PDB file of C-alpha atoms in Angstrom:
ATOM      1  CA  UNK A 213      38.885  38.611  12.528  1.00 43.00           C
ATOM      2  CA  UNK A 214      35.081  38.099  13.771  1.00 41.00           C
ATOM      3  CA  UNK A 215      34.765  38.993  17.874  1.00 42.00           C
ATOM      4  CA  UNK A 216      32.557  37.235  20.092  1.00 42.00           C
ATOM      5  CA  UNK A 217      29.622  39.452  19.354  1.00 44.00           C
ATOM      6  CA  UNK A 218      30.174  39.139  15.899  1.00 46.00           C
ATOM      7  CA  UNK A 219      30.057  35.148  16.163  1.00 44.00           C
ATOM      8  CA  UNK A 220      27.046  35.191  18.773  1.00 49.00           C
ATOM      9  CA  UNK A 221      25.055  37.632  16.105  1.00 48.00           C
ATOM     10  CA  UNK A 222      26.048  35.434  13.435  1.00 45.00           C
ATOM     11  CA  UNK A 223      24.553  32.341  15.058  1.00 47.00           C
ATOM     12  CA  UNK A 224      21.658  33.988  16.451  1.00 48.00           C
ATOM     13  CA  UNK A 225      20.886  35.653  12.857  1.00 47.00           C
ATOM     14  CA  UNK A 226      20.863  31.433  11.484  1.00 46.00           C
ATOM     15  CA  UNK A 227      19.037  29.840  13.963  1.00 45.00           C
ATOM     16  CA  UNK A 228      16.569  32.968  13.102  1.00 44.00           C
ATOM     17  CA  UNK A 229      16.488  32.203   9.349  1.00 41.00           C
ATOM     18  CA  UNK A 230      15.874  28.138  10.146  1.00 37.00           C
ATOM     19  CA  UNK A 231      13.333  29.273  12.989  1.00 38.00           C
ATOM     20  CA  UNK A 232      11.418  31.461   9.602  1.00 37.00           C
ATOM     21  CA  UNK A 233      12.335  28.739   6.956  1.00 35.00           C
ATOM     22  CA  UNK A 234      11.013  25.858   9.207  1.00 32.00           C
ATOM     23  CA  UNK A 235       7.722  27.795   9.397  1.00 31.00           C
ATOM     24  CA  UNK A 236       7.532  28.473   5.325  1.00 28.00           C
ATOM     25  CA  UNK A 237       8.363  24.864   5.053  1.00 27.00           C
ATOM     26  CA  UNK A 238       5.973  23.415   7.754  1.00 31.00           C
ATOM     27  CA  UNK A 239       2.938  24.900   6.019  1.00 31.00           C
ATOM     28  CA  UNK A 240      -0.375  23.167   7.381  1.00 33.00           C
ATOM     29  CA  UNK A 241       1.129  19.996   6.615  1.00 37.00           C
ATOM     30  CA  UNK A 242       3.036  17.287   8.777  1.00 40.00           C
ATOM     31  CA  UNK A 243       5.132  16.512   6.060  1.00 46.00           C
ATOM     32  CA  UNK A 244       6.333  19.606   4.542  1.00 38.00           C
ATOM     33  CA  UNK A 245       5.629  18.793   1.437  1.00 38.00           C
ATOM     34  CA  UNK A 246       5.379  22.191  -0.367  1.00 32.00           C
ATOM     35  CA  UNK A 247       9.219  21.818  -0.102  1.00 33.00           C
ATOM     36  CA  UNK A 248       9.145  17.828  -0.437  1.00 39.00           C
ATOM     37  CA  UNK A 249       7.580  18.574  -4.219  1.00 33.00           C
ATOM     38  CA  UNK A 250      11.599  19.181  -5.191  1.00 30.00           C
ATOM     39  CA  UNK A 251      13.572  15.820  -4.123  1.00 34.00           C
ATOM     40  CA  UNK A 252      10.540  13.600  -5.817  1.00 33.00           C
ATOM     41  CA  UNK A 253      12.141  13.168  -8.544  1.00 32.00           C
ATOM     42  CA  UNK A 254      15.353  11.587  -6.692  1.00 29.00           C
ATOM     43  CA  UNK A 255      13.812  10.425  -3.499  1.00 33.00           C
ATOM     44  CA  UNK A 256      15.967  13.040  -1.640  1.00 34.00           C
ATOM     45  CA  UNK A 257      15.095  15.957   0.586  1.00 35.00           C
ATOM     46  CA  UNK A 258      16.108  19.429  -0.751  1.00 35.00           C
ATOM     47  CA  UNK A 259      17.050  20.547   2.944  1.00 35.00           C
ATOM     48  CA  UNK A 260      19.641  20.461   5.781  1.00 40.00           C
ATOM     49  CA  UNK A 261      19.515  17.838   8.378  1.00 43.00           C
ATOM     50  CA  UNK A 262      18.453  21.216  10.579  1.00 41.00           C
ATOM     51  CA  UNK A 263      15.669  21.850   8.374  1.00 37.00           C
ATOM     52  CA  UNK A 264      14.979  17.958   7.853  1.00 42.00           C
ATOM     53  CA  UNK A 265      14.551  18.325  11.613  1.00 41.00           C
ATOM     54  CA  UNK A 266      12.430  20.666  11.811  1.00 37.00           C
ATOM     55  CA  UNK A 267      10.357  19.249   9.049  1.00 40.00           C
ATOM     56  CA  UNK A 268       9.957  16.159  11.150  1.00 42.00           C
ATOM     57  CA  UNK A 269      11.037  14.047   8.157  1.00 43.00           C
ATOM     58  CA  UNK A 270      14.335  12.453   9.976  1.00 40.00           C
ATOM     59  CA  UNK A 271      15.521  11.684  13.281  1.00 39.00           C
ATOM     60  CA  UNK A 272      18.020  13.442  15.496  1.00 42.00           C
ATOM     61  CA  UNK A 273      19.826  10.553  16.214  1.00 43.00           C
ATOM     62  CA  UNK A 274      22.930  10.217  13.927  1.00 41.00           C
ATOM     63  CA  UNK A 275      22.496   6.346  13.803  1.00 49.00           C
ATOM     64  CA  UNK A 276      19.068   6.766  12.544  1.00 57.00           C
ATOM     65  CA  UNK A 277      18.128   6.714   8.511  1.00 66.00           C
ATOM     66  CA  UNK A 278      16.256   9.707   7.383  1.00 81.00           C
ATOM     67  CA  UNK A 279      12.748   8.514   5.944  1.00 94.00           C
ATOM     68  CA  UNK A 280      11.870   9.583   2.446  1.00 97.00           C
ATOM     69  CA  UNK A 281       8.921  11.344   0.743  1.00 97.00           C
ATOM     70  CA  UNK A 282       8.315  10.337  -2.983  1.00 97.00           C
ATOM     71  CA  UNK A 283       5.568  11.927  -4.933  1.00 98.00           C
ATOM     72  CA  UNK A 284       4.538  11.437  -8.528  1.00 98.00           C
ATOM     73  CA  UNK A 285       1.203  12.373 -10.994  1.00 98.00           C
ATOM     74  CA  UNK A 286      -0.199   8.942 -11.818  1.00 98.00           C
ATOM     75  CA  UNK A 287      -3.530   8.601 -14.206  1.00 98.00           C
ATOM     76  CA  UNK A 288      -6.449   6.873 -12.372  1.00 98.00           C
ATOM     77  CA  UNK A 289      -8.889   5.330 -14.554  1.00 98.00           C
ATOM     78  CA  UNK A 290     -10.920   4.600 -11.725  1.00 98.00           C
ATOM     79  CA  UNK A 291     -11.372   8.367 -10.713  1.00 98.00           C
ATOM     80  CA  UNK A 292     -10.710   9.400 -14.680  1.00 98.00           C
ATOM     81  CA  UNK A 293      -8.141  11.733 -13.506  1.00 98.00           C
ATOM     82  CA  UNK A 294      -4.422  12.344 -12.775  1.00 98.00           C
ATOM     83  CA  UNK A 295      -3.492  12.213  -8.991  1.00 98.00           C
ATOM     84  CA  UNK A 296      -0.809  12.412  -6.773  1.00 98.00           C
ATOM     85  CA  UNK A 297       0.525   9.147  -5.245  1.00 98.00           C
ATOM     86  CA  UNK A 298       2.842   9.955  -2.206  1.00 98.00           C
ATOM     87  CA  UNK A 299       4.878   7.444  -0.390  1.00 98.00           C
ATOM     88  CA  UNK A 300       6.867   7.639   2.874  1.00 98.00           C
ATOM     89  CA  UNK A 301       9.644   5.301   2.953  1.00 98.00           C
ATOM     90  CA  UNK A 302      11.413   4.729   6.595  1.00 98.00           C
ATOM     91  CA  UNK A 303      14.900   4.660   4.501  1.00 96.00           C
ATOM     92  CA  UNK A 304      16.234   5.745   1.042  1.00 93.00           C
ATOM     93  CA  UNK A 305      17.042   2.314  -0.118  1.00 92.00           C
ATOM     94  CA  UNK A 306      14.154   0.102   1.563  1.00 94.00           C
ATOM     95  CA  UNK A 307      14.278  -3.807   1.258  1.00 94.00           C
ATOM     96  CA  UNK A 308      12.511  -4.977  -2.186  1.00 95.00           C
ATOM     97  CA  UNK A 309       8.751  -5.475  -1.589  1.00 97.00           C
ATOM     98  CA  UNK A 310       8.743  -3.474   1.648  1.00 98.00           C
ATOM     99  CA  UNK A 311       5.090  -3.920   3.041  1.00 98.00           C
ATOM    100  CA  UNK A 312       3.065  -0.853   3.424  1.00 98.00           C
ATOM    101  CA  UNK A 313       0.008   0.575   4.776  1.00 98.00           C
ATOM    102  CA  UNK A 314      -2.430   2.945   2.896  1.00 98.00           C
ATOM    103  CA  UNK A 315      -3.033   6.353   4.931  1.00 98.00           C
ATOM    104  CA  UNK A 316      -6.554   8.073   4.201  1.00 98.00           C
ATOM    105  CA  UNK A 317      -6.797  11.943   3.940  1.00 98.00           C
ATOM    106  CA  UNK A 318      -9.487  13.845   5.382  1.00 97.00           C
ATOM    107  CA  UNK A 319     -12.287  15.692   4.150  1.00 97.00           C
ATOM    108  CA  UNK A 320     -11.126  18.564   1.952  1.00 95.00           C
ATOM    109  CA  UNK A 321      -7.734  17.050   1.593  1.00 97.00           C
ATOM    110  CA  UNK A 322      -5.503  15.293  -0.513  1.00 98.00           C
ATOM    111  CA  UNK A 323      -2.362  13.050  -0.633  1.00 98.00           C
ATOM    112  CA  UNK A 324       0.273  16.087   0.472  1.00 98.00           C
ATOM    113  CA  UNK A 325      -1.734  16.699   3.812  1.00 96.00           C
ATOM    114  CA  UNK A 326      -2.733  12.480   4.388  1.00 98.00           C
ATOM    115  CA  UNK A 327      -0.066  12.601   7.329  1.00 98.00           C
ATOM    116  CA  UNK A 328      -0.269  13.808  10.864  1.00 98.00           C
ATOM    117  CA  UNK A 329       2.683  16.055  11.930  1.00 97.00           C
ATOM    118  CA  UNK A 330       5.811  13.771  12.792  1.00 97.00           C
ATOM    119  CA  UNK A 331       4.761  10.604  11.452  1.00 98.00           C
ATOM    120  CA  UNK A 332       7.571   9.949   8.983  1.00 98.00           C
ATOM    121  CA  UNK A 333      10.299  10.913  11.794  1.00 97.00           C
ATOM    122  CA  UNK A 334       8.700   8.466  13.772  1.00 98.00           C
ATOM    123  CA  UNK A 335       8.624   5.659  11.524  1.00 98.00           C
ATOM    124  CA  UNK A 336      12.040   5.787  10.316  1.00 97.00           C
ATOM    125  CA  UNK A 337      13.517   6.106  13.896  1.00 97.00           C
ATOM    126  CA  UNK A 338      11.386   3.172  15.104  1.00 98.00           C
ATOM    127  CA  UNK A 339      12.543   1.293  11.747  1.00 97.00           C
ATOM    128  CA  UNK A 340      16.359   2.474  12.997  1.00 96.00           C
ATOM    129  CA  UNK A 341      15.986   1.076  15.933  1.00 96.00           C
ATOM    130  CA  UNK A 342      14.527  -2.041  15.519  1.00 96.00           C
ATOM    131  CA  UNK A 343      11.460  -1.476  17.604  1.00 98.00           C
ATOM    132  CA  UNK A 344       9.252  -1.903  14.548  1.00 98.00           C
ATOM    133  CA  UNK A 345       9.528  -3.632  11.312  1.00 97.00           C
ATOM    134  CA  UNK A 346      10.262  -1.635   8.304  1.00 98.00           C
ATOM    135  CA  UNK A 347       6.937  -0.604   6.643  1.00 98.00           C
ATOM    136  CA  UNK A 348       5.926   2.722   4.707  1.00 98.00           C
ATOM    137  CA  UNK A 349       3.016   4.468   4.282  1.00 98.00           C
ATOM    138  CA  UNK A 350       1.316   5.362   0.674  1.00 98.00           C
ATOM    139  CA  UNK A 351      -1.066   8.140   0.180  1.00 98.00           C
ATOM    140  CA  UNK A 352      -3.512   9.427  -2.957  1.00 98.00           C
ATOM    141  CA  UNK A 353      -5.910  11.813  -4.228  1.00 98.00           C
ATOM    142  CA  UNK A 354      -9.505  10.575  -2.731  1.00 98.00           C
ATOM    143  CA  UNK A 355     -11.225  13.548  -3.240  1.00 97.00           C
ATOM    144  CA  UNK A 356     -14.346  14.330  -0.832  1.00 96.00           C
ATOM    145  CA  UNK A 357     -16.412  11.309  -1.524  1.00 95.00           C
ATOM    146  CA  UNK A 358     -15.835   9.688   1.430  1.00 98.00           C
ATOM    147  CA  UNK A 359     -13.654   7.167   0.004  1.00 98.00           C
ATOM    148  CA  UNK A 360     -16.677   5.519  -2.022  1.00 98.00           C
ATOM    149  CA  UNK A 361     -18.442   6.225  -5.568  1.00 97.00           C
ATOM    150  CA  UNK A 362     -20.670   9.374  -4.695  1.00 95.00           C
ATOM    151  CA  UNK A 363     -20.251  10.359  -7.694  1.00 94.00           C
ATOM    152  CA  UNK A 364     -20.637   7.931 -11.089  1.00 95.00           C
ATOM    153  CA  UNK A 365     -17.438   7.931 -12.384  1.00 96.00           C
ATOM    154  CA  UNK A 366     -15.196   8.924  -9.083  1.00 98.00           C
ATOM    155  CA  UNK A 367     -14.633   5.818  -7.483  1.00 98.00           C
ATOM    156  CA  UNK A 368     -12.036   6.338  -4.935  1.00 98.00           C
ATOM    157  CA  UNK A 369     -12.280   2.886  -3.436  1.00 98.00           C
ATOM    158  CA  UNK A 370     -12.067   1.012  -6.420  1.00 98.00           C
ATOM    159  CA  UNK A 371      -8.959   3.291  -7.082  1.00 98.00           C
ATOM    160  CA  UNK A 372      -7.828   1.753  -3.673  1.00 98.00           C
ATOM    161  CA  UNK A 373      -8.791  -1.545  -4.085  1.00 98.00           C
ATOM    162  CA  UNK A 374      -7.743  -1.889  -7.747  1.00 98.00           C
ATOM    163  CA  UNK A 375      -5.264   0.492  -8.793  1.00 98.00           C
ATOM    164  CA  UNK A 376      -3.067   1.101  -5.716  1.00 98.00           C
ATOM    165  CA  UNK A 377      -1.821  -2.291  -5.462  1.00 98.00           C
ATOM    166  CA  UNK A 378      -0.772  -1.960  -8.803  1.00 98.00           C
ATOM    167  CA  UNK A 379       1.169   1.181  -8.428  1.00 98.00           C
ATOM    168  CA  UNK A 380       2.938  -0.162  -5.444  1.00 98.00           C
ATOM    169  CA  UNK A 381       3.887  -3.590  -7.254  1.00 97.00           C
ATOM    170  CA  UNK A 382       5.351  -1.474 -10.503  1.00 97.00           C
ATOM    171  CA  UNK A 383       7.251   0.424  -7.744  1.00 97.00           C
ATOM    172  CA  UNK A 384       8.845  -2.761  -6.018  1.00 97.00           C
ATOM    173  CA  UNK A 385       6.670  -1.639  -3.060  1.00 98.00           C
ATOM    174  CA  UNK A 386       3.827  -3.973  -0.979  1.00 97.00           C
ATOM    175  CA  UNK A 387       5.339  -7.327  -2.034  1.00 89.00           C
ATOM    176  CA  UNK A 388       4.747  -9.516  -5.275  1.00 87.00           C
ATOM    177  CA  UNK A 389       0.753  -8.374  -4.974  1.00 95.00           C
ATOM    178  CA  UNK A 390       1.128  -5.019  -3.646  1.00 97.00           C
ATOM    179  CA  UNK A 391      -1.563  -4.920  -1.378  1.00 98.00           C
ATOM    180  CA  UNK A 392      -1.379  -3.084   1.698  1.00 98.00           C
ATOM    181  CA  UNK A 393      -1.363  -4.995   4.619  1.00 98.00           C
ATOM    182  CA  UNK A 394      -3.099  -2.125   6.478  1.00 98.00           C
ATOM    183  CA  UNK A 395      -4.942   0.793   5.915  1.00 98.00           C
ATOM    184  CA  UNK A 396      -5.246   4.073   8.245  1.00 98.00           C
ATOM    185  CA  UNK A 397      -6.732   7.209   7.884  1.00 98.00           C
ATOM    186  CA  UNK A 398      -7.802  10.652   9.259  1.00 98.00           C
ATOM    187  CA  UNK A 399     -11.235  12.158   9.972  1.00 98.00           C
ATOM    188  CA  UNK A 400     -13.271  11.539   6.699  1.00 98.00           C
ATOM    189  CA  UNK A 401     -10.056   8.982   6.012  1.00 98.00           C
ATOM    190  CA  UNK A 402     -10.972   7.367   9.321  1.00 98.00           C
ATOM    191  CA  UNK A 403     -13.911   6.406   7.774  1.00 98.00           C
ATOM    192  CA  UNK A 404     -12.622   5.281   4.396  1.00 98.00           C
ATOM    193  CA  UNK A 405     -10.046   3.171   6.255  1.00 98.00           C
ATOM    194  CA  UNK A 406     -12.808   1.307   8.296  1.00 98.00           C
ATOM    195  CA  UNK A 407     -15.030   0.947   4.903  1.00 98.00           C
ATOM    196  CA  UNK A 408     -11.950   0.147   2.600  1.00 98.00           C
ATOM    197  CA  UNK A 409     -10.846  -2.878   5.560  1.00 98.00           C
ATOM    198  CA  UNK A 410     -14.748  -4.132   5.243  1.00 98.00           C
ATOM    199  CA  UNK A 411     -14.709  -4.122   1.381  1.00 98.00           C
ATOM    200  CA  UNK A 412     -11.045  -6.550   1.604  1.00 98.00           C
ATOM    201  CA  UNK A 413     -13.347  -8.927   3.461  1.00 98.00           C
ATOM    202  CA  UNK A 414     -15.826  -8.683   1.516  1.00 97.00           C
ATOM    203  CA  UNK A 415     -13.464 -10.235  -0.906  1.00 97.00           C
ATOM    204  CA  UNK A 416     -11.902 -12.303   1.718  1.00 97.00           C
ATOM    205  CA  UNK A 417      -8.759 -10.817   1.855  1.00 97.00           C
ATOM    206  CA  UNK A 418      -8.848  -8.562   4.808  1.00 98.00           C
ATOM    207  CA  UNK A 419      -5.965  -6.364   5.957  1.00 98.00           C
ATOM    208  CA  UNK A 420      -4.350  -7.115   8.501  1.00 98.00           C
ATOM    209  CA  UNK A 421      -5.012  -3.851  10.736  1.00 98.00           C
ATOM    210  CA  UNK A 422      -6.965  -0.724  10.635  1.00 98.00           C
ATOM    211  CA  UNK A 423      -6.151   2.711  12.578  1.00 98.00           C
ATOM    212  CA  UNK A 424      -8.870   5.217  12.524  1.00 98.00           C
ATOM    213  CA  UNK A 425      -7.511   9.018  14.005  1.00 98.00           C
ATOM    214  CA  UNK A 426     -10.165  11.427  14.959  1.00 98.00           C
ATOM    215  CA  UNK A 427     -12.967   9.004  12.134  1.00 98.00           C
ATOM    216  CA  UNK A 428     -16.220  11.082  11.116  1.00 97.00           C
ATOM    217  CA  UNK A 429     -18.166   8.481  12.648  1.00 97.00           C
ATOM    218  CA  UNK A 430     -21.389  10.802  13.016  1.00 96.00           C
ATOM    219  CA  UNK A 431     -24.621  10.119  14.790  1.00 94.00           C
ATOM    220  CA  UNK A 432     -27.066  11.759  12.623  1.00 95.00           C
ATOM    221  CA  UNK A 433     -28.109  11.843   9.059  1.00 96.00           C
ATOM    222  CA  UNK A 434     -28.620  15.559   9.443  1.00 94.00           C
ATOM    223  CA  UNK A 435     -25.100  16.058  10.129  1.00 93.00           C
ATOM    224  CA  UNK A 436     -23.957  13.528   7.771  1.00 96.00           C
ATOM    225  CA  UNK A 437     -26.446  14.906   4.405  1.00 95.00           C
ATOM    226  CA  UNK A 438     -24.375  18.530   4.869  1.00 93.00           C
ATOM    227  CA  UNK A 439     -21.614  16.505   2.882  1.00 93.00           C
ATOM    228  CA  UNK A 440     -23.560  15.714  -0.366  1.00 93.00           C
ATOM    229  CA  UNK A 441     -21.521  12.334   0.062  1.00 95.00           C
ATOM    230  CA  UNK A 442     -24.052   9.955   0.172  1.00 96.00           C
ATOM    231  CA  UNK A 443     -28.141   9.487  -1.719  1.00 95.00           C
ATOM    232  CA  UNK A 444     -29.884   9.375   1.195  1.00 96.00           C
ATOM    233  CA  UNK A 445     -29.472   8.138   4.943  1.00 97.00           C
ATOM    234  CA  UNK A 446     -30.189   4.295   3.388  1.00 97.00           C
ATOM    235  CA  UNK A 447     -27.328   4.813   1.163  1.00 97.00           C
ATOM    236  CA  UNK A 448     -24.996   6.262   4.301  1.00 97.00           C
ATOM    237  CA  UNK A 449     -26.367   3.505   6.987  1.00 97.00           C
ATOM    238  CA  UNK A 450     -24.811   0.965   4.491  1.00 97.00           C
ATOM    239  CA  UNK A 451     -21.718   2.047   4.931  1.00 98.00           C
ATOM    240  CA  UNK A 452     -21.632   3.992   8.312  1.00 97.00           C
ATOM    241  CA  UNK A 453     -19.213   1.708  10.516  1.00 97.00           C
ATOM    242  CA  UNK A 454     -20.993   2.421  13.471  1.00 97.00           C
ATOM    243  CA  UNK A 455     -24.008   0.348  11.744  1.00 97.00           C
ATOM    244  CA  UNK A 456     -21.880  -2.211  10.834  1.00 97.00           C
ATOM    245  CA  UNK A 457     -20.203  -2.969  13.956  1.00 97.00           C
ATOM    246  CA  UNK A 458     -19.859  -6.618  12.677  1.00 96.00           C
ATOM    247  CA  UNK A 459     -17.880  -6.109   9.323  1.00 96.00           C
ATOM    248  CA  UNK A 460     -14.429  -5.830  11.363  1.00 97.00           C
ATOM    249  CA  UNK A 461     -14.547  -8.222  13.682  1.00 96.00           C
ATOM    250  CA  UNK A 462     -11.907 -10.174  13.767  1.00 96.00           C
ATOM    251  CA  UNK A 463      -9.414  -7.381  12.505  1.00 98.00           C
ATOM    252  CA  UNK A 464      -6.992  -5.735  15.077  1.00 98.00           C
ATOM    253  CA  UNK A 465      -8.559  -1.732  14.946  1.00 98.00           C
ATOM    254  CA  UNK A 466      -6.804   1.192  16.544  1.00 98.00           C
ATOM    255  CA  UNK A 467      -9.217   4.052  17.272  1.00 98.00           C
ATOM    256  CA  UNK A 468      -8.420   7.490  18.623  1.00 98.00           C
ATOM    257  CA  UNK A 469     -10.093  10.805  19.083  1.00 98.00           C
ATOM    258  CA  UNK A 470     -10.081  13.895  21.336  1.00 98.00           C
ATOM    259  CA  UNK A 471     -12.800  14.644  23.635  1.00 98.00           C
ATOM    260  CA  UNK A 472     -13.238  17.819  22.193  1.00 98.00           C
ATOM    261  CA  UNK A 473     -13.949  16.700  18.990  1.00 98.00           C
ATOM    262  CA  UNK A 474     -17.207  16.605  17.246  1.00 96.00           C
ATOM    263  CA  UNK A 475     -17.228  13.407  16.355  1.00 98.00           C
ATOM    264  CA  UNK A 476     -16.253  11.923  19.873  1.00 98.00           C
ATOM    265  CA  UNK A 477     -19.865  10.340  20.473  1.00 97.00           C
ATOM    266  CA  UNK A 478     -19.743   8.457  17.410  1.00 98.00           C
ATOM    267  CA  UNK A 479     -16.450   6.983  18.619  1.00 98.00           C
ATOM    268  CA  UNK A 480     -17.285   6.793  21.530  1.00 98.00           C
ATOM    269  CA  UNK A 481     -20.392   4.893  20.460  1.00 98.00           C
ATOM    270  CA  UNK A 482     -18.134   3.027  18.248  1.00 98.00           C
ATOM    271  CA  UNK A 483     -15.649   1.905  20.996  1.00 98.00           C
ATOM    272  CA  UNK A 484     -18.322   0.457  23.116  1.00 98.00           C
ATOM    273  CA  UNK A 485     -19.681  -1.804  20.523  1.00 97.00           C
ATOM    274  CA  UNK A 486     -16.867  -2.938  18.640  1.00 98.00           C
ATOM    275  CA  UNK A 487     -14.077  -3.089  22.033  1.00 98.00           C
ATOM    276  CA  UNK A 488     -11.425  -2.479  19.443  1.00 98.00           C
ATOM    277  CA  UNK A 489      -8.009  -3.517  20.183  1.00 98.00           C
ATOM    278  CA  UNK A 490      -6.777   0.223  20.579  1.00 98.00           C
ATOM    279  CA  UNK A 491      -9.328   2.894  22.064  1.00 98.00           C
ATOM    280  CA  UNK A 492      -7.872   5.709  23.096  1.00 98.00           C
ATOM    281  CA  UNK A 493      -9.509   9.214  23.798  1.00 98.00           C
ATOM    282  CA  UNK A 494      -7.820  12.468  25.457  1.00 98.00           C
ATOM    283  CA  UNK A 495      -8.279  15.900  25.509  1.00 97.00           C
ATOM    284  CA  UNK A 496      -8.028  17.565  22.271  1.00 98.00           C
ATOM    285  CA  UNK A 497     -10.488  19.247  19.413  1.00 97.00           C
ATOM    286  CA  UNK A 498     -10.580  17.758  15.928  1.00 97.00           C
ATOM    287  CA  UNK A 499      -7.163  18.344  13.789  1.00 97.00           C
ATOM    288  CA  UNK A 500      -3.346  17.791  13.723  1.00 97.00           C
ATOM    289  CA  UNK A 501      -2.794  19.277  17.601  1.00 97.00           C
ATOM    290  CA  UNK A 502      -4.392  15.944  18.638  1.00 98.00           C
ATOM    291  CA  UNK A 503      -3.584  13.605  15.466  1.00 98.00           C
ATOM    292  CA  UNK A 504       0.071  14.474  16.525  1.00 98.00           C
ATOM    293  CA  UNK A 505       0.121  12.989  19.818  1.00 98.00           C
ATOM    294  CA  UNK A 506      -0.698   9.385  18.845  1.00 98.00           C
ATOM    295  CA  UNK A 507       1.716   9.272  15.757  1.00 98.00           C
ATOM    296  CA  UNK A 508       3.942   6.821  18.293  1.00 98.00           C
ATOM    297  CA  UNK A 509       0.808   4.775  19.278  1.00 98.00           C
ATOM    298  CA  UNK A 510       0.197   3.998  15.363  1.00 98.00           C
ATOM    299  CA  UNK A 511       3.005   3.679  14.399  1.00 98.00           C
ATOM    300  CA  UNK A 512       3.999   0.950  17.197  1.00 98.00           C
ATOM    301  CA  UNK A 513       0.065  -0.559  16.816  1.00 98.00           C
ATOM    302  CA  UNK A 514       0.718  -1.092  12.622  1.00 98.00           C
ATOM    303  CA  UNK A 515       3.916  -2.572  13.589  1.00 98.00           C
ATOM    304  CA  UNK A 516       2.882  -5.389  15.611  1.00 98.00           C
ATOM    305  CA  UNK A 517       0.600  -6.402  12.430  1.00 98.00           C
ATOM    306  CA  UNK A 518       3.557  -5.746   9.643  1.00 98.00           C
ATOM    307  CA  UNK A 519       3.511  -9.060   8.329  1.00 95.00           C
ATOM    308  CA  UNK A 520       6.691 -11.475   8.646  1.00 88.00           C
ATOM    309  CA  UNK A 521       9.170 -11.809   5.620  1.00 77.00           C
ATOM    310  CA  UNK A 522       9.119 -15.256   3.659  1.00 65.00           C
TER     311      UNK A 522
END
């Protein structure tokens, strides 16, 4: 028979094991996708409820349905390579045609590192409580091209506009045409989200909303030129959201940035000139430490613009 000390020791050991395991699966990504890849074929997470909660992919309340991450490899003709397609769904069995928002990763990122910590947990919880209509996120590998064709034959913007809707529709997501209703992004992905919205406007098919977390809005070509993502200053100016404020006029926009972030100058300039629907700045540096704090606002903001079911 176990003594009280034996039971206490086993419980402490179990807690230490869970703590160590949680660190391993969380890594640098808020989705803990190093572990989620193992469950991508079935759409089920290969972790216990405790570990799923530690990873931030399920709600701690027993009534909330756990969110699901699915990862696939698809061939992008626009990028001329195989890429990963990641979908974040608020439940295991979402309704057909679930509205989807793009989530664009930052520089040196990829689909697995596109979302801030806790996004899926927040989304699934809010949907379960009916605080927001059901919707999901889709992320893809976009390279380091600031989401445009910086190099011939590698066009991530064409992938977003032409291929992502087809991939989503084939999976019963995004309505009959598969078009994302909104776009969000981090850092370079924030720049990309705003550029994507502009391209949709030019097609007379604007998204319902756009959100940018610490977007890479630089105020000097000397800084942007280091990224080697634009031919010259004129090429950058033709796409820079700061130099094309009117392009998103009429589209509900949310912008978030830490006051210790190197991009805060550009963000403040954009806020002053564009008057976005949500303009949030607070103490914080560039990265997940700040981004994770605005996840509730992000989910709430996008939830207000989910298209109504027919």
